[in-house]
């Protein structure tokens, strides 16, 4: 393996791509620590030092931004607007026939969908930056804390100063989107995935150090051991797939023979990736948001339902919250897989090119068989996603770690998935020039 790594740096093209990718990552991390205009950075640092934090969806956004959200930097929104825009565009393919037609048009249609995603990203960045500035101005960014510094996060709260902050954060989102596209074109790997990987990996040292300081060396070593085991299991499941054999009949076109090959359709155990966890976190954030808006500000007693929601859906260490989170992830896994993998479309394409599954007739029987296999494989995949997502919540209840616990949930899935995909791309680049790649 060390010789393969040495060959990476001896290959000029690959060395240039990796160097460009690392340079973009360095600029991205630098921008995550540059505060937006009119932000009282000493007060923000004081709130972060005193471990004031957020719960629910804001903690997930802060994780994806590499901690830039709570620092109110120019890259505070991170990649979250682009992720949300991409998910919305995929879901709209089911509702809007024009989007589905563009998806089937090939490269030209994909370019148009990408352009729509960019416009939607900027619109969402405007909306989210406005919300973030409003929450920061109200003093509720770090929760209902009594710390005086957390109530004065802006040096100037006039309308034009808030507008300038919103413009700076929206421009930062556009710059991140451009960085990601540059990495995809000129670097190695998928640009947006690598930026998410960088943001999450940047939170690992501080999260582990917080566990070490609060719980001691024994718990720290136990967490490391659990992390190694969980990472190994995630790698095993992420690489697992059900291969459905497919044969293509021979056909004559002129004097040439086409087809007659054997291949397979890979159905991964976890086809939905990290999307169900994002959906479930977003949905569970709504009751807490509604209860927060219905809490009296004059100190009077809140309604009974507000107290019940605050007791069961505010923090992730509540059993009812964990149960709802687990069931929502299972439901959203089936929902997202049903949208992204269409058995009828796959069966029609196979029939068009003379492909068939041995023992299964082409057309509708093939679609029914694919749907049957997909349903069976998705069930353990959804259970796996739910258990992985519960690891940070269990850590919150046992060790007192925050919900950004590094070895679980969305963080470990993204770290492992992006890492495996990037290594595969580097290996493919090496095999173009040498018989032996990075992986043997």
Coordinates of C-alpha atoms in Angstrom, one line a residue:
X1 CA 0.0 0.0 0.0
X2 CA 2.8 2.4 0.8
X3 CA 4.3 1.8 -2.6
X4 CA 0.9 2.6 -4.2
X5 CA 0.8 5.9 -2.2
X6 CA 4.3 6.7 -3.4
X7 CA 3.1 6.1 -7.0
X8 CA 0.3 8.6 -6.4
X9 CA 2.9 11.4 -5.9
X10 CA 5.0 10.2 -8.7
X11 CA 2.1 10.5 -11.2
X12 CA 2.0 14.2 -12.3
X13 CA -1.7 14.3 -13.3
X14 CA -2.9 12.6 -10.1
X15 CA -0.6 14.6 -7.9
X16 CA -1.9 17.8 -9.4
X17 CA -5.5 16.8 -8.9
X18 CA -5.0 15.8 -5.3
X19 CA -3.0 19.1 -4.7
X20 CA -5.8 21.1 -6.2
X21 CA -8.4 19.3 -4.0
X22 CA -6.4 19.9 -0.8
X23 CA -6.0 23.6 -1.7
X24 CA -9.8 24.0 -2.1
X25 CA -10.4 22.2 1.2
X26 CA -7.9 24.5 3.0
X27 CA -9.6 27.6 1.6
X28 CA -13.0 26.2 2.6
X29 CA -11.8 25.6 6.2
X30 CA -10.3 29.0 6.4
X31 CA -13.6 30.6 5.3
X32 CA -15.4 28.7 8.0
X33 CA -13.5 30.7 10.6
X34 CA -13.9 34.2 9.0
X35 CA -16.8 35.9 10.9
X36 CA -19.5 37.6 8.9
X37 CA -19.7 41.4 9.1
X38 CA -21.2 43.0 12.3
X39 CA -20.8 39.7 14.3
X40 CA -19.5 40.2 17.8
X41 CA -17.0 37.4 17.6
X42 CA -15.7 37.6 21.2
X43 CA -19.2 37.0 22.5
X44 CA -19.7 34.1 20.0
X45 CA -16.4 32.5 21.3
X46 CA -17.5 33.0 24.9
X47 CA -20.8 31.1 24.2
X48 CA -18.9 28.3 22.4
X49 CA -16.4 28.1 25.3
X50 CA -19.1 27.7 27.8
X51 CA -20.5 24.7 25.8
X52 CA -23.8 26.4 25.0
X53 CA -25.2 24.5 22.1
X54 CA -28.3 23.7 20.0
X55 CA -30.4 20.7 19.6
X56 CA -32.3 19.0 16.7
X57 CA -31.9 20.2 13.2
X58 CA -29.6 23.1 14.1
X59 CA -27.1 20.7 15.5
X60 CA -27.2 18.7 12.2
X61 CA -26.7 21.9 10.2
X62 CA -23.8 22.9 12.5
X63 CA -22.3 19.4 12.0
X64 CA -22.5 19.7 8.2
X65 CA -20.9 23.2 8.3
X66 CA -18.0 22.1 10.4
X67 CA -19.0 24.3 13.3
X68 CA -19.2 27.4 11.1
X69 CA -23.0 27.8 11.9
X70 CA -22.5 28.7 15.5
X71 CA -19.5 30.8 14.7
X72 CA -21.7 32.9 12.4
X73 CA -19.0 32.9 9.7
X74 CA -19.3 33.7 6.0
X75 CA -19.6 30.0 5.4
X76 CA -22.1 29.5 8.2
X77 CA -24.7 27.7 6.1
X78 CA -22.1 25.3 4.7
X79 CA -23.4 22.8 2.1
X80 CA -26.8 22.4 3.7
X81 CA -28.7 24.6 1.2
X82 CA -27.2 22.6 -1.7
X83 CA -28.1 19.3 -0.1
X84 CA -31.6 20.5 0.5
X85 CA -32.0 21.8 -3.1
X86 CA -30.7 18.5 -4.5
X87 CA -33.2 16.5 -2.5
X88 CA -36.0 18.8 -3.5
X89 CA -35.1 18.5 -7.2
X90 CA -35.0 14.7 -6.9
X91 CA -38.5 14.6 -5.2
X92 CA -39.9 17.0 -7.8
X93 CA -39.1 14.5 -10.5
X94 CA -42.0 12.4 -9.1
X95 CA -44.4 15.4 -9.1
X96 CA -43.4 17.4 -12.2
X97 CA -43.3 15.5 -15.5
X98 CA -40.9 18.1 -17.0
X99 CA -38.2 17.3 -14.4
X100 CA -38.6 13.6 -15.1
X101 CA -38.3 14.3 -18.9
X102 CA -35.1 16.3 -18.3
X103 CA -33.7 13.5 -16.2
X104 CA -34.2 11.1 -19.2
X105 CA -32.7 13.4 -21.8
X106 CA -29.1 12.6 -20.8
X107 CA -26.3 15.1 -20.4
X108 CA -28.3 18.1 -21.7
X109 CA -31.2 17.4 -19.4
X110 CA -28.9 16.8 -16.4
X111 CA -27.2 20.1 -17.1
X112 CA -30.6 21.9 -17.0
X113 CA -31.5 20.1 -13.7
X114 CA -28.1 21.2 -12.2
X115 CA -28.9 24.8 -13.2
X116 CA -32.3 24.6 -11.5
X117 CA -30.5 23.1 -8.4
X118 CA -28.1 26.1 -8.3
X119 CA -31.0 28.6 -8.4
X120 CA -32.8 26.8 -5.7
X121 CA -29.7 26.7 -3.6
X122 CA -29.3 30.5 -3.7
X123 CA -33.0 30.9 -2.8
X124 CA -32.7 28.5 0.1
X125 CA -29.5 30.2 1.2
X126 CA -31.3 33.6 1.3
X127 CA -34.1 32.0 3.4
X128 CA -31.8 30.2 5.8
X129 CA -29.5 33.1 6.3
X130 CA -32.4 35.4 7.1
X131 CA -33.7 32.9 9.6
X132 CA -30.2 32.5 11.1
X133 CA -29.7 36.2 11.5
X134 CA -33.2 36.6 13.0
X135 CA -32.5 33.9 15.6
X136 CA -29.0 35.3 16.4
X137 CA -30.5 38.8 16.8
X138 CA -33.2 37.4 19.2
X139 CA -30.5 35.7 21.4
X140 CA -31.9 32.2 20.9
X141 CA -29.1 30.8 18.7
X142 CA -27.5 28.9 21.6
X143 CA -30.9 28.0 23.1
X144 CA -32.6 29.5 26.1
X145 CA -29.4 30.3 27.9
X146 CA -28.9 33.1 30.5
X147 CA -25.4 33.9 29.4
X148 CA -25.2 37.6 28.7
X149 CA -22.8 37.2 25.8
X150 CA -25.2 34.9 24.0
X151 CA -27.8 37.7 24.0
X152 CA -25.6 40.1 22.1
X153 CA -24.1 38.3 19.1
X154 CA -24.4 41.3 16.7
X155 CA -22.5 44.6 17.0
X156 CA -25.2 46.4 15.0
X157 CA -28.8 45.2 14.5
X158 CA -30.1 47.9 12.2
X159 CA -31.8 46.7 9.0
X160 CA -28.9 47.4 6.6
X161 CA -26.4 45.6 8.8
X162 CA -28.6 42.5 8.9
X163 CA -29.1 42.8 5.2
X164 CA -25.3 42.8 4.7
X165 CA -24.9 39.7 6.9
X166 CA -27.5 37.9 4.8
X167 CA -25.8 38.9 1.6
X168 CA -22.4 37.7 2.9
X169 CA -23.7 34.3 4.0
X170 CA -25.6 33.8 0.8
X171 CA -22.5 34.7 -1.2
X172 CA -20.6 32.3 0.9
X173 CA -23.0 29.5 0.0
X174 CA -22.6 30.3 -3.7
X175 CA -18.8 30.3 -3.3
X176 CA -18.9 26.8 -1.6
X177 CA -21.1 25.5 -4.5
X178 CA -18.5 26.8 -7.0
X179 CA -15.7 25.2 -4.9
X180 CA -17.5 21.9 -5.1
X181 CA -17.9 22.0 -8.8
X182 CA -14.3 22.9 -9.3
X183 CA -13.2 19.9 -7.2
X184 CA -15.5 17.6 -9.2
X185 CA -14.1 18.9 -12.6
X186 CA -10.4 19.4 -11.8
X187 CA -9.8 17.5 -8.6
X188 CA -10.4 14.0 -7.3
X189 CA -13.7 12.7 -6.1
X190 CA -17.1 14.4 -5.8
X191 CA -16.6 18.0 -4.7
X192 CA -19.7 18.5 -2.5
X193 CA -19.2 15.1 -0.8
X194 CA -15.6 15.9 0.0
X195 CA -16.5 19.3 1.5
X196 CA -19.1 17.6 3.7
X197 CA -16.4 15.0 4.6
X198 CA -14.1 17.9 5.5
X199 CA -16.7 19.7 7.7
X200 CA -17.5 16.5 9.7
X201 CA -13.9 15.4 10.1
X202 CA -13.0 18.9 11.4
X203 CA -15.4 18.3 14.4
X204 CA -13.8 15.0 15.4
X205 CA -10.9 16.3 17.5
X206 CA -13.0 18.7 19.5
X207 CA -15.7 16.1 20.1
X208 CA -13.2 13.5 21.3
X209 CA -11.4 16.0 23.5
X210 CA -14.6 17.0 25.1
X211 CA -15.3 13.3 25.9
X212 CA -11.8 13.0 27.3
X213 CA -12.1 16.1 29.5
X214 CA -15.6 15.3 30.9
X215 CA -15.3 11.5 31.3
X216 CA -11.6 10.6 31.7
X217 CA -9.2 8.3 29.9
X218 CA -11.2 5.0 30.4
X219 CA -14.4 6.3 28.8
X220 CA -12.3 7.9 26.1
X221 CA -10.6 4.6 25.2
X222 CA -13.9 2.8 25.3
X223 CA -15.4 5.3 22.9
X224 CA -12.4 4.8 20.6
X225 CA -12.9 1.0 20.7
X226 CA -16.6 1.4 20.0
X227 CA -15.7 3.8 17.1
X228 CA -13.4 1.2 15.5
X229 CA -16.0 -1.5 15.7
X230 CA -18.8 0.7 14.4
X231 CA -16.6 1.9 11.5
X232 CA -15.8 -1.6 10.6
X233 CA -19.5 -2.6 10.6
X234 CA -20.5 0.4 8.6
X235 CA -17.8 -0.4 6.0
X236 CA -19.1 -4.0 5.8
X237 CA -22.7 -3.0 5.3
X238 CA -22.0 -0.1 2.9
X239 CA -20.1 -2.5 0.7
X240 CA -22.8 -5.2 0.9
X241 CA -25.1 -5.6 -2.1
X242 CA -27.5 -8.1 -3.6
X243 CA -26.4 -8.9 -7.1
X244 CA -29.3 -9.9 -9.5
X245 CA -27.9 -11.7 -12.5
X246 CA -28.8 -10.4 -15.9
X247 CA -28.2 -12.0 -19.3
X248 CA -28.4 -10.2 -22.7
X249 CA -29.5 -12.1 -25.8
X250 CA -27.3 -12.0 -28.9
X251 CA -28.5 -9.9 -31.8
X252 CA -27.2 -9.2 -35.2
X253 CA -26.8 -5.6 -36.4
X254 CA -25.4 -5.8 -40.0
X255 CA -22.5 -8.2 -39.8
X256 CA -21.7 -7.6 -36.1
X257 CA -23.0 -9.5 -33.2
X258 CA -24.1 -7.6 -30.1
X259 CA -25.1 -8.8 -26.6
X260 CA -24.6 -12.3 -25.3
X261 CA -23.0 -10.9 -22.1
X262 CA -23.7 -11.7 -18.5
X263 CA -23.9 -8.9 -15.9
X264 CA -25.8 -8.1 -12.7
X265 CA -27.9 -5.3 -11.1
X266 CA -26.3 -4.3 -7.8
X267 CA -28.9 -3.5 -5.1
X268 CA -27.1 -2.1 -2.0
X269 CA -28.3 -2.9 1.5
X270 CA -28.3 0.9 2.2
X271 CA -29.5 2.5 -1.0
X272 CA -30.9 5.6 0.7
X273 CA -27.6 6.7 2.2
X274 CA -27.8 9.4 4.8
X275 CA -31.0 11.1 3.4
X276 CA -33.5 9.3 5.8
X277 CA -31.6 10.6 8.8
X278 CA -31.8 14.2 7.5
X279 CA -35.5 13.8 6.8
X280 CA -36.2 12.4 10.3
X281 CA -34.2 15.0 12.0
X282 CA -35.9 17.8 10.1
X283 CA -39.4 16.4 10.9
X284 CA -38.6 15.9 14.6
X285 CA -37.4 19.5 14.8
X286 CA -40.9 20.8 14.0
X287 CA -42.6 19.9 17.3
X288 CA -39.8 21.6 19.2
X289 CA -40.1 24.7 17.0
X290 CA -43.9 24.9 17.5
X291 CA -43.5 24.5 21.3
X292 CA -40.8 27.2 21.3
X293 CA -43.1 29.7 19.5
X294 CA -46.0 28.9 21.9
X295 CA -44.0 29.3 25.1
X296 CA -45.1 32.5 27.0
X297 CA -42.5 35.2 27.2
X298 CA -44.0 36.8 30.3
X299 CA -43.0 34.0 32.6
X300 CA -46.5 32.5 32.9
X301 CA -47.2 28.8 32.9
X302 CA -47.1 27.3 29.4
X303 CA -49.9 25.0 28.1
X304 CA -49.8 21.3 29.0
X305 CA -49.0 20.2 25.5
X306 CA -46.1 22.6 25.3
X307 CA -44.7 21.1 28.5
X308 CA -45.2 17.6 27.2
X309 CA -43.4 18.4 23.9
X310 CA -40.6 20.1 25.8
X311 CA -40.1 17.1 28.1
X312 CA -40.2 14.4 25.3
X313 CA -39.0 16.1 22.0
X314 CA -36.5 18.7 23.1
X315 CA -33.4 16.5 23.7
X316 CA -32.4 13.3 22.1
X317 CA -32.0 11.3 25.4
X318 CA -35.7 10.8 25.8
X319 CA -37.1 7.3 25.0
X320 CA -40.1 8.7 23.1
X321 CA -37.8 10.8 20.9
X322 CA -35.6 7.8 20.2
X323 CA -38.5 5.6 19.3
X324 CA -40.0 8.2 17.0
X325 CA -36.6 8.9 15.4
X326 CA -36.1 5.2 14.7
X327 CA -39.5 4.6 13.2
X328 CA -39.3 7.8 11.0
X329 CA -35.9 6.6 9.6
X330 CA -37.4 3.3 8.7
X331 CA -40.3 4.9 6.9
X332 CA -38.2 7.5 5.1
X333 CA -35.8 4.8 3.9
X334 CA -38.6 3.0 2.1
X335 CA -39.9 6.3 0.8
X336 CA -36.6 7.5 -0.6
X337 CA -35.7 4.1 -2.1
X338 CA -39.1 3.9 -3.8
X339 CA -38.4 7.3 -5.4
X340 CA -34.8 6.7 -6.5
X341 CA -35.1 3.1 -7.8
X342 CA -38.0 2.5 -10.2
X343 CA -38.3 -1.3 -10.9
X344 CA -40.7 -0.7 -13.8
X345 CA -38.2 1.6 -15.5
X346 CA -35.3 -0.8 -15.0
X347 CA -37.4 -3.7 -16.4
X348 CA -38.4 -1.7 -19.4
X349 CA -34.8 -0.7 -20.2
X350 CA -33.7 -4.4 -19.8
X351 CA -36.5 -5.5 -22.2
X352 CA -35.6 -2.8 -24.7
X353 CA -32.0 -4.0 -25.0
X354 CA -32.7 -7.7 -24.9
X355 CA -31.8 -8.3 -21.2
X356 CA -33.6 -10.7 -18.9
X357 CA -33.2 -12.3 -15.4
X358 CA -32.7 -16.0 -15.7
X359 CA -36.0 -17.8 -14.8
X360 CA -38.0 -14.5 -14.9
X361 CA -40.0 -13.3 -17.9
X362 CA -39.2 -9.9 -19.3
X363 CA -41.6 -7.0 -18.6
X364 CA -44.0 -6.9 -15.7
X365 CA -42.8 -10.2 -14.0
X366 CA -39.2 -8.7 -14.0
X367 CA -40.5 -5.4 -12.4
X368 CA -42.4 -7.4 -9.7
X369 CA -39.4 -9.5 -9.0
X370 CA -37.1 -6.5 -8.7
X371 CA -39.7 -4.8 -6.4
X372 CA -39.8 -8.0 -4.2
X373 CA -36.0 -8.1 -3.9
X374 CA -35.8 -4.4 -3.2
X375 CA -38.4 -4.6 -0.4
X376 CA -36.6 -7.5 1.2
X377 CA -33.2 -5.9 1.0
X378 CA -34.4 -2.5 2.2
X379 CA -35.8 -3.8 5.5
X380 CA -32.4 -4.7 7.0
X381 CA -31.0 -1.6 5.5
X382 CA -33.6 0.6 7.2
X383 CA -33.0 -1.2 10.6
X384 CA -29.2 -0.6 10.1
X385 CA -29.7 3.1 9.4
X386 CA -32.0 3.4 12.5
X387 CA -29.5 1.8 14.8
X388 CA -26.6 3.8 13.5
X389 CA -28.6 7.0 13.9
X390 CA -29.4 6.1 17.6
X391 CA -25.7 5.8 18.5
X392 CA -25.2 9.6 19.2
X393 CA -28.5 9.7 21.2
X394 CA -27.4 6.7 23.3
X395 CA -24.1 8.4 23.8
X396 CA -25.9 11.6 24.9
X397 CA -27.9 9.6 27.5
X398 CA -24.9 7.5 28.8
X399 CA -21.6 9.4 28.4
X400 CA -23.1 12.9 28.2
X401 CA -21.7 13.6 24.8
X402 CA -23.5 16.0 22.5
X403 CA -25.6 14.9 19.5
X404 CA -22.6 15.4 17.2
X405 CA -21.0 12.3 18.7
X406 CA -18.4 11.4 16.0
X407 CA -18.9 7.6 15.7
X408 CA -22.6 7.4 14.7
X409 CA -25.5 8.9 12.9
X410 CA -24.9 11.0 9.7
X411 CA -21.3 11.7 10.5
X412 CA -20.0 8.1 10.4
X413 CA -22.1 7.2 7.3
X414 CA -20.7 10.2 5.4
X415 CA -17.1 9.8 6.5
X416 CA -17.1 6.1 5.5
X417 CA -19.1 6.5 2.3
X418 CA -17.1 9.4 0.9
X419 CA -13.8 7.8 2.0
X420 CA -14.6 4.6 0.2
X421 CA -15.7 6.4 -3.0
X422 CA -12.6 8.7 -3.1
X423 CA -10.3 5.7 -2.6
X424 CA -12.0 3.9 -5.4
X425 CA -11.5 6.9 -7.7
X426 CA -7.9 7.2 -6.8
X427 CA -7.5 3.4 -7.4
X428 CA -9.2 3.7 -10.8
X429 CA -6.8 6.6 -11.8
X430 CA -3.8 4.5 -10.7
X431 CA -5.0 1.4 -12.6
X432 CA -5.0 3.5 -15.8
X433 CA -1.3 3.8 -15.5
X434 CA -0.3 0.7 -13.5
X435 CA -1.6 -2.8 -13.2
X436 CA -1.7 -2.6 -9.5
X437 CA -4.0 0.0 -7.9
X438 CA -4.2 1.4 -4.4
X439 CA -6.4 -1.5 -3.3
X440 CA -5.2 -5.1 -3.8

